[in-house]
Amino acid sequence: MKVSVFRKSHFNAAHRLNVPEWSEAKNQEVFGKCNKPNYHGHNYVMEVKLTGEIDPITGYLIDLGILKQIINEEVVDRYDHRNLNLDVPEFKNVNPTVENIAVEIFNRLRARINEHLTLGLRLYETERNFVEIEQ
Amino acid sequence: MKVSVFRKSHFNAAHRLNVPEWSEAKNQEVFGKCNKPNYHGHNYVMEVKLTGEIDPITGYLIDLGILKQIINEEVVDRYDHRNLNLDVPEFKNVNPTVENIAVEIFNRLRARINEHLTLGLRLYETERNFVEIEQ
Amino acid sequence: MKVSVFRKSHFNAAHRLNVPEWSEAKNQEVFGKCNKPNYHGHNYVMEVKLTGEIDPITGYLIDLGILKQIINEEVVDRYDHRNLNLDVPEFKNVNPTVENIAVEIFNRLRARINEHLTLGLRLYETERNFVEIEQ
Amino acid sequence: MKVSVFRKSHFNAAHRLNVPEWSEAKNQEVFGKCNKPNYHGHNYVMEVKLTGEIDPITGYLIDLGILKQIINEEVVDRYDHRNLNLDVPEFKNVNPTVENIAVEIFNRLRARINEHLTLGLRLYETERNFVEIEQ
Amino acid sequence: MKVSVFRKSHFNAAHRLNVPEWSEAKNQEVFGKCNKPNYHGHNYVMEVKLTGEIDPITGYLIDLGILKQIINEEVVDRYDHRNLNLDVPEFKNVNPTVENIAVEIFNRLRARINEHLTLGLRLYETERNFVEIEQ
Amino acid sequence: MKVSVFRKSHFNAAHRLNVPEWSEAKNQEVFGKCNKPNYHGHNYVMEVKLTGEIDPITGYLIDLGILKQIINEEVVDRYDHRNLNLDVPEFKNVNPTVENIAVEIFNRLRARINEHLTLGLRLYETERNFVEIEQ
């Protein structure tokens, strides 16, 4: 029987949506207040989902201590209390929409999580707007 | 990589569960207090889910301004602060259970959302009772 | 040392805001969509707060079983799955705004709760709009 | 059209993680504070999900009264205000991790739910750690 | 009978904690990661509380439409999707801690709200850290 | 201007309500399922509230790092993943009702917090049952 385990984490970051190839007018038209030049920010909430088989001895799918360490190293330590546009290399040339942030997090975690486990990710930018990747 | 984007909305409505072909006694037996004649109501919470590819330039799956307008036109403007049984045509002959309300919303949104995007819907009648359509 | 104990309850009801002495136009102007004739509804959430001394033997401020019974008799059994305007006598001549509903509940509970306990009440009409009575 | 209906329930229980075949030192190393000998506890929150076709007359997927009774008989009456390790037979020889608790609940519900309905389960041990079974 | 009415609002902003008179080292020691130079951000949640008498005709303490407009003009339109340090005049010389943000909001609202109404304010920086002003 | 700062924390513990001087029958009658002999448990959520003046230089009421350390030392390190009846000295002779737990926490924190600050405490045993001490 396949079981999924979820671990919820948080990071608070500043960002701004902007496509450098576009004019200021076009950026404002497409991204509205999210384009304001001096950044705004969010309390991002992230749910990491791992799916696989339960270890018959421990009853654990994974040692959550290990998962927590991976999430901290790959995401929290790098994004929390940062400016995503200015401080985080992967968003130098990638617009930090919640969709793109989720894809970057997913790829970084995927490279660290045992390949026998399926990875999913939900990322909340606000309580009302969030994204999900299921694979 | 497929990504899903969620948008949460609300509407507050009155309703009553009743099958006109049944006797009063049978309606009371099946629907209990939900059958009371003068209606009761709920704060409905709706999560619309769209799945597809991220636009490589904007980093958006969809312009949420457009999605919000569709949700308002098809659902909020028509259901909010209304009596579902009396004021909303689609429930003249359909019992407004949370299942049926979800199906009606799903069909109305499906007709408006680009066919390249997969549509999902979660509808909460209360914090404890909710339904989901995934396709 | 004074301690307060809170008990959270729910009721789902239909209502409509209307001042019968006013014209239809004035009612619509003041109450907007809350004035729509066929009612709408809410999941009301109620927090009852009692303040007093802890019983030195039981460690309870009050037997919550007794409090729950009082809340059910005075509020839940009378308001839940009802139309406040049509089904509940106290709103025949009182406009069922969340303020007025809270006052009615407060008075009904006050008459039943031991006078040595201070009573408070918070009533949520939605997550965003709520009222409180502290005495 | 397939629709899923969710019902949320609660139980409050004590437990302790321990593999009897292991030394005390190994148990402490693997399970940390969850291994403490005198038990700790949680407010478990459970979401049962049933997927199937809506009854064309009632508009219900299932009579929630029946579902509630099954959940109470199989889970709440047996787990609530209990010590999972000491009081619940299925955890005499199974470590009550949230993964294993979910599997036991899933199997007990599966045996009682009509086979035409697909069963899913989400179980929260805390707001931050939870598991899901989808079939 | 005094009643309080609450209205919940949101704004998403970037900020950074820094005392310009202090050395970089001292700022880092006192404010830690909140001092990082390129800003971070939060989803601020604000609950405005007004206490007074209910209007005996309308049953309202205040027309929430008017309150909402004041909150938007004084807070949301000025803080939302802004950098508090760079874009908001009142934080040019005031460190935008959640305490100071609450005081500024309180004072701005106090100047606009009828003096017969008592004003209170709760401001959440995160779910775990928040402040309150009661007067 | 007086401002209050809140800090939210958690601990997960087992407990049982019982008055040793009473018969088993009387304990069961008064405490019901909370009296079950093998303990049950809860995810306790605690909000510590400090009221005072804002430091005019830092803009802080208190360094939350210091508050967090006090809460951890006095409460979390001593109660989390413990059996309150068996492992925590202050409940050897005090029935661990949520009222009594709150009083013990309040007194322990009061002894550590600067006397210029007013202390308040809210303790949730479940989402529906909670207590508050305000002084």
PDB file of N, CA, C and O in Angstrom, chain D residues 27-86:
ATOM      1  N   ASN D  27      16.152   2.614  19.962  1.00  0.00           N
ATOM      2  CA  ASN D  27      14.832   3.243  19.909  1.00  0.00           C
ATOM      3  C   ASN D  27      14.936   4.753  20.125  1.00  0.00           C
ATOM      4  O   ASN D  27      14.283   5.531  19.429  1.00  0.00           O
ATOM      5  N   GLN D  28      15.752   5.141  21.077  1.00  0.00           N
ATOM      6  CA  GLN D  28      15.902   6.576  21.340  1.00  0.00           C
ATOM      7  C   GLN D  28      16.570   7.280  20.169  1.00  0.00           C
ATOM      8  O   GLN D  28      16.222   8.406  19.818  1.00  0.00           O
ATOM      9  N   GLU D  29      17.521   6.599  19.573  1.00  0.00           N
ATOM     10  CA  GLU D  29      18.228   7.202  18.441  1.00  0.00           C
ATOM     11  C   GLU D  29      17.278   7.416  17.259  1.00  0.00           C
ATOM     12  O   GLU D  29      17.295   8.467  16.620  1.00  0.00           O
ATOM     13  N   VAL D  30      16.452   6.413  16.980  1.00  0.00           N
ATOM     14  CA  VAL D  30      15.580   6.498  15.807  1.00  0.00           C
ATOM     15  C   VAL D  30      14.352   7.364  16.075  1.00  0.00           C
ATOM     16  O   VAL D  30      13.962   8.185  15.247  1.00  0.00           O
ATOM     17  N   PHE D  31      13.726   7.201  17.240  1.00  0.00           N
ATOM     18  CA  PHE D  31      12.438   7.856  17.470  1.00  0.00           C
ATOM     19  C   PHE D  31      12.528   9.105  18.348  1.00  0.00           C
ATOM     20  O   PHE D  31      11.529   9.809  18.532  1.00  0.00           O
ATOM     21  N   GLY D  32      13.693   9.355  18.913  1.00  0.00           N
ATOM     22  CA  GLY D  32      13.890  10.587  19.678  1.00  0.00           C
ATOM     23  C   GLY D  32      12.865  10.749  20.783  1.00  0.00           C
ATOM     24  O   GLY D  32      12.520   9.796  21.490  1.00  0.00           O
ATOM     25  N   LYS D  33      12.311  11.963  20.897  1.00  0.00           N
ATOM     26  CA  LYS D  33      11.373  12.237  21.991  1.00  0.00           C
ATOM     27  C   LYS D  33      10.059  11.471  21.833  1.00  0.00           C
ATOM     28  O   LYS D  33       9.311  11.328  22.801  1.00  0.00           O
ATOM     29  N   CYS D  34       9.774  10.971  20.622  1.00  0.00           N
ATOM     30  CA  CYS D  34       8.561  10.171  20.420  1.00  0.00           C
ATOM     31  C   CYS D  34       8.658   8.813  21.116  1.00  0.00           C
ATOM     32  O   CYS D  34       7.673   8.073  21.188  1.00  0.00           O
ATOM     33  N   ASN D  35       9.860   8.478  21.581  1.00  0.00           N
ATOM     34  CA  ASN D  35      10.074   7.190  22.253  1.00  0.00           C
ATOM     35  C   ASN D  35       9.931   7.277  23.773  1.00  0.00           C
ATOM     36  O   ASN D  35       9.979   6.274  24.470  1.00  0.00           O
ATOM     37  N   LYS D  36       9.752   8.458  24.304  1.00  0.00           N
ATOM     38  CA  LYS D  36       9.705   8.617  25.775  1.00  0.00           C
ATOM     39  C   LYS D  36       8.742   7.598  26.398  1.00  0.00           C
ATOM     40  O   LYS D  36       7.638   7.400  25.892  1.00  0.00           O
ATOM     41  N   PRO D  37       9.135   6.973  27.510  1.00  0.00           N
ATOM     42  CA  PRO D  37       8.422   5.781  27.995  1.00  0.00           C
ATOM     43  C   PRO D  37       6.979   6.017  28.447  1.00  0.00           C
ATOM     44  O   PRO D  37       6.152   5.109  28.324  1.00  0.00           O
ATOM     45  N   ASN D  38       6.676   7.183  28.978  1.00  0.00           N
ATOM     46  CA  ASN D  38       5.338   7.378  29.559  1.00  0.00           C
ATOM     47  C   ASN D  38       4.310   7.968  28.596  1.00  0.00           C
ATOM     48  O   ASN D  38       3.285   8.474  29.019  1.00  0.00           O
ATOM     49  N   TYR D  39       4.602   7.940  27.296  1.00  0.00           N
ATOM     50  CA  TYR D  39       3.639   8.355  26.275  1.00  0.00           C
ATOM     51  C   TYR D  39       3.504   9.877  26.192  1.00  0.00           C
ATOM     52  O   TYR D  39       3.821  10.585  27.126  1.00  0.00           O
ATOM     53  N   HIS D  40       3.105  10.316  25.026  1.00  0.00           N
ATOM     54  CA  HIS D  40       2.690  11.699  24.823  1.00  0.00           C
ATOM     55  C   HIS D  40       1.397  11.597  24.002  1.00  0.00           C
ATOM     56  O   HIS D  40       0.834  10.503  23.901  1.00  0.00           O
ATOM     57  N   GLY D  41       0.916  12.698  23.432  1.00  0.00           N
ATOM     58  CA  GLY D  41      -0.364  12.560  22.736  1.00  0.00           C
ATOM     59  C   GLY D  41      -0.591  13.619  21.692  1.00  0.00           C
ATOM     60  O   GLY D  41       0.202  14.558  21.550  1.00  0.00           O
ATOM     61  N   HIS D  42      -1.669  13.426  20.957  1.00  0.00           N
ATOM     62  CA  HIS D  42      -1.990  14.325  19.854  1.00  0.00           C
ATOM     63  C   HIS D  42      -3.500  14.486  19.701  1.00  0.00           C
ATOM     64  O   HIS D  42      -4.268  13.593  20.076  1.00  0.00           O
ATOM     65  N   ASN D  43      -3.903  15.608  19.101  1.00  0.00           N
ATOM     66  CA  ASN D  43      -5.252  15.772  18.559  1.00  0.00           C
ATOM     67  C   ASN D  43      -5.194  15.333  17.104  1.00  0.00           C
ATOM     68  O   ASN D  43      -4.804  16.113  16.235  1.00  0.00           O
ATOM     69  N   TYR D  44      -5.545  14.106  16.827  1.00  0.00           N
ATOM     70  CA  TYR D  44      -5.526  13.610  15.447  1.00  0.00           C
ATOM     71  C   TYR D  44      -6.744  14.152  14.700  1.00  0.00           C
ATOM     72  O   TYR D  44      -7.854  14.182  15.235  1.00  0.00           O
ATOM     73  N   VAL D  45      -6.517  14.587  13.469  1.00  0.00           N
ATOM     74  CA  VAL D  45      -7.607  15.041  12.601  1.00  0.00           C
ATOM     75  C   VAL D  45      -7.608  14.146  11.366  1.00  0.00           C
ATOM     76  O   VAL D  45      -6.558  13.926  10.751  1.00  0.00           O
ATOM     77  N   MET D  46      -8.760  13.632  11.035  1.00  0.00           N
ATOM     78  CA  MET D  46      -8.888  12.625   9.982  1.00  0.00           C
ATOM     79  C   MET D  46      -9.864  13.119   8.928  1.00  0.00           C
ATOM     80  O   MET D  46     -10.952  13.586   9.266  1.00  0.00           O
ATOM     81  N   GLU D  47      -9.468  13.062   7.657  1.00  0.00           N
ATOM     82  CA  GLU D  47     -10.392  13.382   6.562  1.00  0.00           C
ATOM     83  C   GLU D  47     -10.637  12.123   5.736  1.00  0.00           C
ATOM     84  O   GLU D  47      -9.718  11.626   5.079  1.00  0.00           O
ATOM     85  N   VAL D  48     -11.851  11.622   5.768  1.00  0.00           N
ATOM     86  CA  VAL D  48     -12.220  10.442   4.969  1.00  0.00           C
ATOM     87  C   VAL D  48     -12.764  10.944   3.641  1.00  0.00           C
ATOM     88  O   VAL D  48     -13.594  11.856   3.615  1.00  0.00           O
ATOM     89  N   LYS D  49     -12.295  10.338   2.561  1.00  0.00           N
ATOM     90  CA  LYS D  49     -12.685  10.764   1.209  1.00  0.00           C
ATOM     91  C   LYS D  49     -13.309   9.585   0.465  1.00  0.00           C
ATOM     92  O   LYS D  49     -12.677   8.529   0.337  1.00  0.00           O
ATOM     93  N   LEU D  50     -14.521   9.774  -0.031  1.00  0.00           N
ATOM     94  CA  LEU D  50     -15.187   8.738  -0.824  1.00  0.00           C
ATOM     95  C   LEU D  50     -15.425   9.282  -2.216  1.00  0.00           C
ATOM     96  O   LEU D  50     -15.933  10.408  -2.366  1.00  0.00           O
ATOM     97  N   THR D  51     -15.103   8.484  -3.231  1.00  0.00           N
ATOM     98  CA  THR D  51     -15.258   8.931  -4.617  1.00  0.00           C
ATOM     99  C   THR D  51     -16.204   7.996  -5.350  1.00  0.00           C
ATOM    100  O   THR D  51     -16.071   6.773  -5.254  1.00  0.00           O
ATOM    101  N   GLY D  52     -17.169   8.576  -6.075  1.00  0.00           N
ATOM    102  CA  GLY D  52     -18.112   7.747  -6.826  1.00  0.00           C
ATOM    103  C   GLY D  52     -19.078   8.618  -7.603  1.00  0.00           C
ATOM    104  O   GLY D  52     -18.770   9.759  -7.928  1.00  0.00           O
ATOM    105  N   GLU D  53     -20.236   8.051  -7.873  1.00  0.00           N
ATOM    106  CA  GLU D  53     -21.257   8.754  -8.649  1.00  0.00           C
ATOM    107  C   GLU D  53     -22.300   9.349  -7.704  1.00  0.00           C
ATOM    108  O   GLU D  53     -22.655   8.731  -6.687  1.00  0.00           O
ATOM    109  N   ILE D  54     -22.827  10.492  -8.071  1.00  0.00           N
ATOM    110  CA  ILE D  54     -23.894  11.116  -7.300  1.00  0.00           C
ATOM    111  C   ILE D  54     -25.218  10.390  -7.573  1.00  0.00           C
ATOM    112  O   ILE D  54     -25.524  10.086  -8.722  1.00  0.00           O
ATOM    113  N   ASP D  55     -25.979  10.114  -6.510  1.00  0.00           N
ATOM    114  CA  ASP D  55     -27.322   9.546  -6.677  1.00  0.00           C
ATOM    115  C   ASP D  55     -28.183  10.582  -7.390  1.00  0.00           C
ATOM    116  O   ASP D  55     -28.328  11.720  -6.909  1.00  0.00           O
ATOM    117  N   PRO D  56     -28.773  10.229  -8.548  1.00  0.00           N
ATOM    118  CA  PRO D  56     -29.467  11.251  -9.342  1.00  0.00           C
ATOM    119  C   PRO D  56     -30.726  11.792  -8.659  1.00  0.00           C
ATOM    120  O   PRO D  56     -31.189  12.878  -9.020  1.00  0.00           O
ATOM    121  N   ILE D  57     -31.260  11.087  -7.685  1.00  0.00           N
ATOM    122  CA  ILE D  57     -32.472  11.589  -7.011  1.00  0.00           C
ATOM    123  C   ILE D  57     -32.115  12.455  -5.812  1.00  0.00           C
ATOM    124  O   ILE D  57     -32.554  13.601  -5.717  1.00  0.00           O
ATOM    125  N   THR D  58     -31.313  11.922  -4.899  1.00  0.00           N
ATOM    126  CA  THR D  58     -31.020  12.693  -3.687  1.00  0.00           C
ATOM    127  C   THR D  58     -29.984  13.782  -3.921  1.00  0.00           C
ATOM    128  O   THR D  58     -29.940  14.782  -3.205  1.00  0.00           O
ATOM    129  N   GLY D  59     -29.097  13.572  -4.885  1.00  0.00           N
ATOM    130  CA  GLY D  59     -27.988  14.511  -5.062  1.00  0.00           C
ATOM    131  C   GLY D  59     -26.866  14.247  -4.075  1.00  0.00           C
ATOM    132  O   GLY D  59     -25.937  15.045  -3.961  1.00  0.00           O
ATOM    133  N   TYR D  60     -26.963  13.136  -3.354  1.00  0.00           N
ATOM    134  CA  TYR D  60     -25.932  12.731  -2.396  1.00  0.00           C
ATOM    135  C   TYR D  60     -25.019  11.677  -3.020  1.00  0.00           C
ATOM    136  O   TYR D  60     -25.495  10.816  -3.784  1.00  0.00           O
ATOM    137  N   LEU D  61     -23.746  11.688  -2.674  1.00  0.00           N
ATOM    138  CA  LEU D  61     -22.883  10.557  -3.007  1.00  0.00           C
ATOM    139  C   LEU D  61     -23.158   9.432  -2.031  1.00  0.00           C
ATOM    140  O   LEU D  61     -23.205   8.259  -2.380  1.00  0.00           O
ATOM    141  N   ILE D  62     -23.315   9.795  -0.773  1.00  0.00           N
ATOM    142  CA  ILE D  62     -23.608   8.834   0.279  1.00  0.00           C
ATOM    143  C   ILE D  62     -24.348   9.602   1.371  1.00  0.00           C
ATOM    144  O   ILE D  62     -24.157  10.809   1.525  1.00  0.00           O
ATOM    145  N   ASP D  63     -25.183   8.913   2.103  1.00  0.00           N
ATOM    146  CA  ASP D  63     -25.822   9.520   3.268  1.00  0.00           C
ATOM    147  C   ASP D  63     -24.734   9.702   4.324  1.00  0.00           C
ATOM    148  O   ASP D  63     -24.199   8.737   4.862  1.00  0.00           O
ATOM    149  N   LEU D  64     -24.405  10.974   4.621  1.00  0.00           N
ATOM    150  CA  LEU D  64     -23.309  11.237   5.556  1.00  0.00           C
ATOM    151  C   LEU D  64     -23.610  10.708   6.951  1.00  0.00           C
ATOM    152  O   LEU D  64     -22.690  10.454   7.728  1.00  0.00           O
ATOM    153  N   GLY D  65     -24.892  10.521   7.271  1.00  0.00           N
ATOM    154  CA  GLY D  65     -25.233   9.926   8.568  1.00  0.00           C
ATOM    155  C   GLY D  65     -24.674   8.515   8.683  1.00  0.00           C
ATOM    156  O   GLY D  65     -24.150   8.121   9.730  1.00  0.00           O
ATOM    157  N   ILE D  66     -24.776   7.774   7.576  1.00  0.00           N
ATOM    158  CA  ILE D  66     -24.239   6.405   7.567  1.00  0.00           C
ATOM    159  C   ILE D  66     -22.713   6.436   7.648  1.00  0.00           C
ATOM    160  O   ILE D  66     -22.092   5.685   8.413  1.00  0.00           O
ATOM    161  N   LEU D  67     -22.087   7.328   6.877  1.00  0.00           N
ATOM    162  CA  LEU D  67     -20.622   7.419   6.906  1.00  0.00           C
ATOM    163  C   LEU D  67     -20.139   7.785   8.305  1.00  0.00           C
ATOM    164  O   LEU D  67     -19.188   7.206   8.826  1.00  0.00           O
ATOM    165  N   LYS D  68     -20.820   8.744   8.913  1.00  0.00           N
ATOM    166  CA  LYS D  68     -20.437   9.194  10.250  1.00  0.00           C
ATOM    167  C   LYS D  68     -20.516   8.031  11.250  1.00  0.00           C
ATOM    168  O   LYS D  68     -19.646   7.868  12.101  1.00  0.00           O
ATOM    169  N   GLN D  69     -21.559   7.220  11.119  1.00  0.00           N
ATOM    170  CA  GLN D  69     -21.722   6.097  12.043  1.00  0.00           C
ATOM    171  C   GLN D  69     -20.585   5.077  11.862  1.00  0.00           C
ATOM    172  O   GLN D  69     -20.036   4.565  12.849  1.00  0.00           O
ATOM    173  N   ILE D  70     -20.217   4.820  10.605  1.00  0.00           N
ATOM    174  CA  ILE D  70     -19.111   3.883  10.343  1.00  0.00           C
ATOM    175  C   ILE D  70     -17.803   4.436  10.924  1.00  0.00           C
ATOM    176  O   ILE D  70     -17.039   3.715  11.576  1.00  0.00           O
ATOM    177  N   ILE D  71     -17.538   5.725  10.689  1.00  0.00           N
ATOM    178  CA  ILE D  71     -16.301   6.333  11.222  1.00  0.00           C
ATOM    179  C   ILE D  71     -16.301   6.260  12.748  1.00  0.00           C
ATOM    180  O   ILE D  71     -15.280   5.929  13.367  1.00  0.00           O
ATOM    181  N   ASN D  72     -17.438   6.544  13.353  1.00  0.00           N
ATOM    182  CA  ASN D  72     -17.487   6.486  14.819  1.00  0.00           C
ATOM    183  C   ASN D  72     -17.232   5.070  15.326  1.00  0.00           C
ATOM    184  O   ASN D  72     -16.447   4.861  16.253  1.00  0.00           O
ATOM    185  N   GLU D  73     -17.903   4.100  14.713  1.00  0.00           N
ATOM    186  CA  GLU D  73     -17.760   2.721  15.192  1.00  0.00           C
ATOM    187  C   GLU D  73     -16.343   2.197  14.993  1.00  0.00           C
ATOM    188  O   GLU D  73     -15.779   1.549  15.859  1.00  0.00           O
ATOM    189  N   GLU D  74     -15.765   2.478  13.828  1.00  0.00           N
ATOM    190  CA  GLU D  74     -14.468   1.881  13.495  1.00  0.00           C
ATOM    191  C   GLU D  74     -13.284   2.666  14.056  1.00  0.00           C
ATOM    192  O   GLU D  74     -12.220   2.094  14.304  1.00  0.00           O
ATOM    193  N   VAL D  75     -13.440   3.956  14.238  1.00  0.00           N
ATOM    194  CA  VAL D  75     -12.283   4.771  14.633  1.00  0.00           C
ATOM    195  C   VAL D  75     -12.532   5.537  15.937  1.00  0.00           C
ATOM    196  O   VAL D  75     -11.866   5.307  16.933  1.00  0.00           O
ATOM    197  N   VAL D  76     -13.459   6.460  15.920  1.00  0.00           N
ATOM    198  CA  VAL D  76     -13.580   7.387  17.056  1.00  0.00           C
ATOM    199  C   VAL D  76     -13.872   6.640  18.351  1.00  0.00           C
ATOM    200  O   VAL D  76     -13.197   6.848  19.368  1.00  0.00           O
ATOM    201  N   ASP D  77     -14.866   5.742  18.329  1.00  0.00           N
ATOM    202  CA  ASP D  77     -15.205   5.029  19.570  1.00  0.00           C
ATOM    203  C   ASP D  77     -14.052   4.145  20.059  1.00  0.00           C
ATOM    204  O   ASP D  77     -13.966   3.846  21.248  1.00  0.00           O
ATOM    205  N   ARG D  78     -13.180   3.756  19.177  1.00  0.00           N
ATOM    206  CA  ARG D  78     -12.104   2.839  19.550  1.00  0.00           C
ATOM    207  C   ARG D  78     -10.796   3.571  19.879  1.00  0.00           C
ATOM    208  O   ARG D  78      -9.973   3.060  20.644  1.00  0.00           O
ATOM    209  N   TYR D  79     -10.567   4.763  19.287  1.00  0.00           N
ATOM    210  CA  TYR D  79      -9.278   5.448  19.468  1.00  0.00           C
ATOM    211  C   TYR D  79      -9.371   6.676  20.373  1.00  0.00           C
ATOM    212  O   TYR D  79      -8.377   7.067  20.978  1.00  0.00           O
ATOM    213  N   ASP D  80     -10.535   7.306  20.412  1.00  0.00           N
ATOM    214  CA  ASP D  80     -10.617   8.610  21.087  1.00  0.00           C
ATOM    215  C   ASP D  80     -10.452   8.475  22.594  1.00  0.00           C
ATOM    216  O   ASP D  80     -11.081   7.632  23.235  1.00  0.00           O
ATOM    217  N   HIS D  81      -9.584   9.327  23.142  1.00  0.00           N
ATOM    218  CA  HIS D  81      -9.293   9.305  24.572  1.00  0.00           C
ATOM    219  C   HIS D  81      -8.764   7.941  25.017  1.00  0.00           C
ATOM    220  O   HIS D  81      -9.022   7.477  26.109  1.00  0.00           O
ATOM    221  N   ARG D  82      -7.987   7.334  24.118  1.00  0.00           N
ATOM    222  CA  ARG D  82      -7.342   6.054  24.413  1.00  0.00           C
ATOM    223  C   ARG D  82      -5.822   6.197  24.310  1.00  0.00           C
ATOM    224  O   ARG D  82      -5.306   7.160  23.745  1.00  0.00           O
ATOM    225  N   ASN D  83      -5.144   5.198  24.844  1.00  0.00           N
ATOM    226  CA  ASN D  83      -3.710   5.016  24.640  1.00  0.00           C
ATOM    227  C   ASN D  83      -3.571   4.004  23.512  1.00  0.00           C
ATOM    228  O   ASN D  83      -3.928   2.825  23.690  1.00  0.00           O
ATOM    229  N   LEU D  84      -3.071   4.442  22.377  1.00  0.00           N
ATOM    230  CA  LEU D  84      -3.058   3.552  21.199  1.00  0.00           C
ATOM    231  C   LEU D  84      -2.237   2.297  21.471  1.00  0.00           C
ATOM    232  O   LEU D  84      -2.625   1.194  21.082  1.00  0.00           O
ATOM    233  N   ASN D  85      -1.095   2.438  22.147  1.00  0.00           N
ATOM    234  CA  ASN D  85      -0.238   1.275  22.411  1.00  0.00           C
ATOM    235  C   ASN D  85      -0.899   0.278  23.357  1.00  0.00           C
ATOM    236  O   ASN D  85      -0.797  -0.941  23.166  1.00  0.00           O
ATOM    237  N   LEU D  86      -1.571   0.775  24.383  1.00  0.00           N
ATOM    238  CA  LEU D  86      -2.074  -0.109  25.440  1.00  0.00           C
ATOM    239  C   LEU D  86      -3.518  -0.546  25.233  1.00  0.00           C
ATOM    240  O   LEU D  86      -3.898  -1.653  25.631  1.00  0.00           O
TER     241      LEU D  86
END
